[in-house]
mmCIF file with all atom_site columns, C-alpha atoms in Angstrom:
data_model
loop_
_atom_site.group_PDB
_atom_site.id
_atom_site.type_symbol
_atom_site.label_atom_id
_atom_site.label_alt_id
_atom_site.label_comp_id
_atom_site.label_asym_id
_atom_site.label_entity_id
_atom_site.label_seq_id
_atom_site.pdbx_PDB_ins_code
_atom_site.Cartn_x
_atom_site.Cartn_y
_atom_site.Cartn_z
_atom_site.occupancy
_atom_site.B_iso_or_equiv
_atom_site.pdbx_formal_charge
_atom_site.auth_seq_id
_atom_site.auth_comp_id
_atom_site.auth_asym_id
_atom_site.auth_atom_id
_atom_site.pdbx_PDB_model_num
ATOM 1  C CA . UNK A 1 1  ? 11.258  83.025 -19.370 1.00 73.00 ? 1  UNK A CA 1
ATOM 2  C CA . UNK A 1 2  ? 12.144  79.143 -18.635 1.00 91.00 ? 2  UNK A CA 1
ATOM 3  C CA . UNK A 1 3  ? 10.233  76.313 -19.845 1.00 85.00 ? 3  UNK A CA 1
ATOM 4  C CA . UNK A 1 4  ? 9.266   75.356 -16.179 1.00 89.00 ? 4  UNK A CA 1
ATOM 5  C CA . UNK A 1 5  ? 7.228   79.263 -15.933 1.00 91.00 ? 5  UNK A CA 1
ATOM 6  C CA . UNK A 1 6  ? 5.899   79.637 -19.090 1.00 93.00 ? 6  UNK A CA 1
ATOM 7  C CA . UNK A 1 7  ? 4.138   76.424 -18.260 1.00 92.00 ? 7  UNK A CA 1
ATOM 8  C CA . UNK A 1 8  ? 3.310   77.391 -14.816 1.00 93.00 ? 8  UNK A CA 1
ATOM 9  C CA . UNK A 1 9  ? 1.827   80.599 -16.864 1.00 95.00 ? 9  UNK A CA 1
ATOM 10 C CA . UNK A 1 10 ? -0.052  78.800 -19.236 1.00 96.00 ? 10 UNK A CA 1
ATOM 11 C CA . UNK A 1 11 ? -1.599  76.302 -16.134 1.00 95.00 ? 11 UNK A CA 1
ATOM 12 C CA . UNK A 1 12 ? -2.298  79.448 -14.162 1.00 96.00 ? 12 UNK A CA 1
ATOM 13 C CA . UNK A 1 13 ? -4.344  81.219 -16.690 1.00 96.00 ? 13 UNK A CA 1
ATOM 14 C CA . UNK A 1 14 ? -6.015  77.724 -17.982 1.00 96.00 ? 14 UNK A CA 1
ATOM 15 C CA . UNK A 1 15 ? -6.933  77.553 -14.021 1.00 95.00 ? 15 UNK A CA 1
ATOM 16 C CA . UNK A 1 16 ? -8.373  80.894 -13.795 1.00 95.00 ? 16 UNK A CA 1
ATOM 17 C CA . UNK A 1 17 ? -10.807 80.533 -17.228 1.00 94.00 ? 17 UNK A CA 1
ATOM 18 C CA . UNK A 1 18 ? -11.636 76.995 -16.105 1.00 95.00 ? 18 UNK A CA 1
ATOM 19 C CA . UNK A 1 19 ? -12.568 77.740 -12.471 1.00 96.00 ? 19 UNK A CA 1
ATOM 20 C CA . UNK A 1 20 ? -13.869 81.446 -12.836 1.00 96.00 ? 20 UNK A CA 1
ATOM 21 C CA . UNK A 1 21 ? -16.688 80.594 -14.640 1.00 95.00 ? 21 UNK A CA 1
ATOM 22 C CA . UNK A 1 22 ? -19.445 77.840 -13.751 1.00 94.00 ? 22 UNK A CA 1
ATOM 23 C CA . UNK A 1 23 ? -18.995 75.220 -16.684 1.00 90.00 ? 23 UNK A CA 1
ATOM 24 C CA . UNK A 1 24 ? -23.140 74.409 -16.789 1.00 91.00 ? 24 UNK A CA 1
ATOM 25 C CA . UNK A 1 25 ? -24.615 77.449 -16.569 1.00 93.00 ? 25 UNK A CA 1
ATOM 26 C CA . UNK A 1 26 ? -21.905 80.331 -17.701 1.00 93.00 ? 26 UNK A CA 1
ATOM 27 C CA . UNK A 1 27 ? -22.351 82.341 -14.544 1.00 96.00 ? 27 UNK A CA 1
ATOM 28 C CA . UNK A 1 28 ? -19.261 82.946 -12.544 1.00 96.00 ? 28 UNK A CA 1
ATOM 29 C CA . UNK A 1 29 ? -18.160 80.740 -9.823  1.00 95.00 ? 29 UNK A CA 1
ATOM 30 C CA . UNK A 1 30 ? -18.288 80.859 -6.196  1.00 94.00 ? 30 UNK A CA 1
ATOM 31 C CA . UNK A 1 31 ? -15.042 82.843 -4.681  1.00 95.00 ? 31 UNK A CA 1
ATOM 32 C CA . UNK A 1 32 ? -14.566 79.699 -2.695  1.00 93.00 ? 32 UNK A CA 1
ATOM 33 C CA . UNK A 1 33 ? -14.818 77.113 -5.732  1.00 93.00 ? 33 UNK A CA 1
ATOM 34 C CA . UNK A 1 34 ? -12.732 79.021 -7.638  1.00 95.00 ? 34 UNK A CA 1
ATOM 35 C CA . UNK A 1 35 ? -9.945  79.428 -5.112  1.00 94.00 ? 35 UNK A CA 1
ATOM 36 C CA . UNK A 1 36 ? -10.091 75.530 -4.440  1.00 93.00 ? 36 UNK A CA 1
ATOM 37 C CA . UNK A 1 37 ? -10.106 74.868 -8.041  1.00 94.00 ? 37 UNK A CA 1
ATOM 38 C CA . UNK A 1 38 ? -7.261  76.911 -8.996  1.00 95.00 ? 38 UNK A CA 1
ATOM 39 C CA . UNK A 1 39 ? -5.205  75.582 -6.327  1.00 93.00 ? 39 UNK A CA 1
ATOM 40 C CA . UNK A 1 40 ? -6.076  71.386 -7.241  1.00 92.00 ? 40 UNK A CA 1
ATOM 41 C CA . UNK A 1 41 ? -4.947  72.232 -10.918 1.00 94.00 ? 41 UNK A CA 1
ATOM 42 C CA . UNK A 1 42 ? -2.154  74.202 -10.310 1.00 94.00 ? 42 UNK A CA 1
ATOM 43 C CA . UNK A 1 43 ? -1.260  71.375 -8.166  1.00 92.00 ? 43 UNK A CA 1
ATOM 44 C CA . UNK A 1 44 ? -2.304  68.997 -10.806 1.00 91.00 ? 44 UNK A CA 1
ATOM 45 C CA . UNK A 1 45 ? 0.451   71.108 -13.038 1.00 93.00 ? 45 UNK A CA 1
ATOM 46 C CA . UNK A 1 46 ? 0.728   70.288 -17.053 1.00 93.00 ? 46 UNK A CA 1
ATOM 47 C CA . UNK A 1 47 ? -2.230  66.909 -16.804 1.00 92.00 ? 47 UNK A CA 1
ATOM 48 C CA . UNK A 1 48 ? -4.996  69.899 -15.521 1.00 92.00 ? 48 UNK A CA 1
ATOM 49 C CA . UNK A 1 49 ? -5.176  69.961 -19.766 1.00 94.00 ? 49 UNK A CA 1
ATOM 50 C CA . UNK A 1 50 ? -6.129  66.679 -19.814 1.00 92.00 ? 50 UNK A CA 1
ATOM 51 C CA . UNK A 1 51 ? -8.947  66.867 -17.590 1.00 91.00 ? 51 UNK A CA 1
ATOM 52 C CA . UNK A 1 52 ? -12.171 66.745 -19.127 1.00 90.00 ? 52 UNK A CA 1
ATOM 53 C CA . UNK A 1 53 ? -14.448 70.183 -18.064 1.00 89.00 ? 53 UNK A CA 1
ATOM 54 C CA . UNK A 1 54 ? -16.833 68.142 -16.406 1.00 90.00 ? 54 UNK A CA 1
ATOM 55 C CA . UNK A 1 55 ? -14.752 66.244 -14.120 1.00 90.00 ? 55 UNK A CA 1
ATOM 56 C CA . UNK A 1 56 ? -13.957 70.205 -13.201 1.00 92.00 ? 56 UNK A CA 1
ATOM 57 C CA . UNK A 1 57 ? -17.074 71.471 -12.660 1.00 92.00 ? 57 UNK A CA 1
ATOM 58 C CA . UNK A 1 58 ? -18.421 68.662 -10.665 1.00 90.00 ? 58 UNK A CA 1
ATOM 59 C CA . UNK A 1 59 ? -15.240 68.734 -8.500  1.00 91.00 ? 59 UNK A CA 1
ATOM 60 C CA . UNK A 1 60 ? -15.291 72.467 -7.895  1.00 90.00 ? 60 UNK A CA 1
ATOM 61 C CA . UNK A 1 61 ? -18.053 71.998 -5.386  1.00 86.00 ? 61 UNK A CA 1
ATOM 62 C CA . UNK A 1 62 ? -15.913 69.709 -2.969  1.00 89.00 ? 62 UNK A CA 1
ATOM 63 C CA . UNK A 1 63 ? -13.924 70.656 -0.083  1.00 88.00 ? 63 UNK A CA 1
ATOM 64 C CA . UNK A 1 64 ? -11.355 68.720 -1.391  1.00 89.00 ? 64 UNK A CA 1
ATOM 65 C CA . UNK A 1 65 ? -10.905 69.725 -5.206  1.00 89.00 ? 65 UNK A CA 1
ATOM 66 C CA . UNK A 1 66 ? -7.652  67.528 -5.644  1.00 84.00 ? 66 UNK A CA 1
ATOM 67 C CA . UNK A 1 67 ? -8.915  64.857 -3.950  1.00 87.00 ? 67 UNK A CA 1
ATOM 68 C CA . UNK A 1 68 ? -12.272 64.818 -5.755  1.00 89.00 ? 68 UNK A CA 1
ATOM 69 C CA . UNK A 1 69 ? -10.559 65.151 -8.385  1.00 83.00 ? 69 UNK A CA 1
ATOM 70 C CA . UNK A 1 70 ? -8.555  61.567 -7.699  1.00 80.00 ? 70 UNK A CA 1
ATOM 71 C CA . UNK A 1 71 ? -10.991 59.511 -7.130  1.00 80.00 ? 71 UNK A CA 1
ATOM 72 C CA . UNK A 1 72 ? -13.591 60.896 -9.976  1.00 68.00 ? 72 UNK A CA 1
ATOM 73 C CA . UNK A 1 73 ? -10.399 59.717 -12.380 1.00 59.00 ? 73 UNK A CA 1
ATOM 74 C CA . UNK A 1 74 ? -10.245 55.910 -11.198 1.00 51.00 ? 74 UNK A CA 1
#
């Protein structure tokens, strides 16, 4: 395995953890949250880490996760 997809592994299953579960309550999330916030921190790649949980979970809600996500950060 390259360097390049064991990261892609390791931001993959951070993604799914992160947005599978509801960060406040411990529920799991909306099918439609999660998706969106899987794909914004995939995008995100290796900084998703750096993201504090919740910047996520007050993101996940958006339409726009990545974008959200943007704009919470400046």
């Amino acid at each position: 395995m390259t360097a390049d997809a064991s990261m892609h592994a390791q931001i993959q299953s951070y993604a799914e953890m992160v947005c599978g579960t509801n960060l406040k309550t411990g529920h799991p999330e909306e099918a439609s949250a999660k998706k969106r916030c899987i794909s914004g921190l995939m995008r995100i790649g290796k900084n998703a880490f750096k993201l504090a949980s919740p910047s996520i979970q007050k993101c996940k809600q958006e339409s726009d996760f990545f974008y959200a996500l943007e704009t919470h950060h400046r």
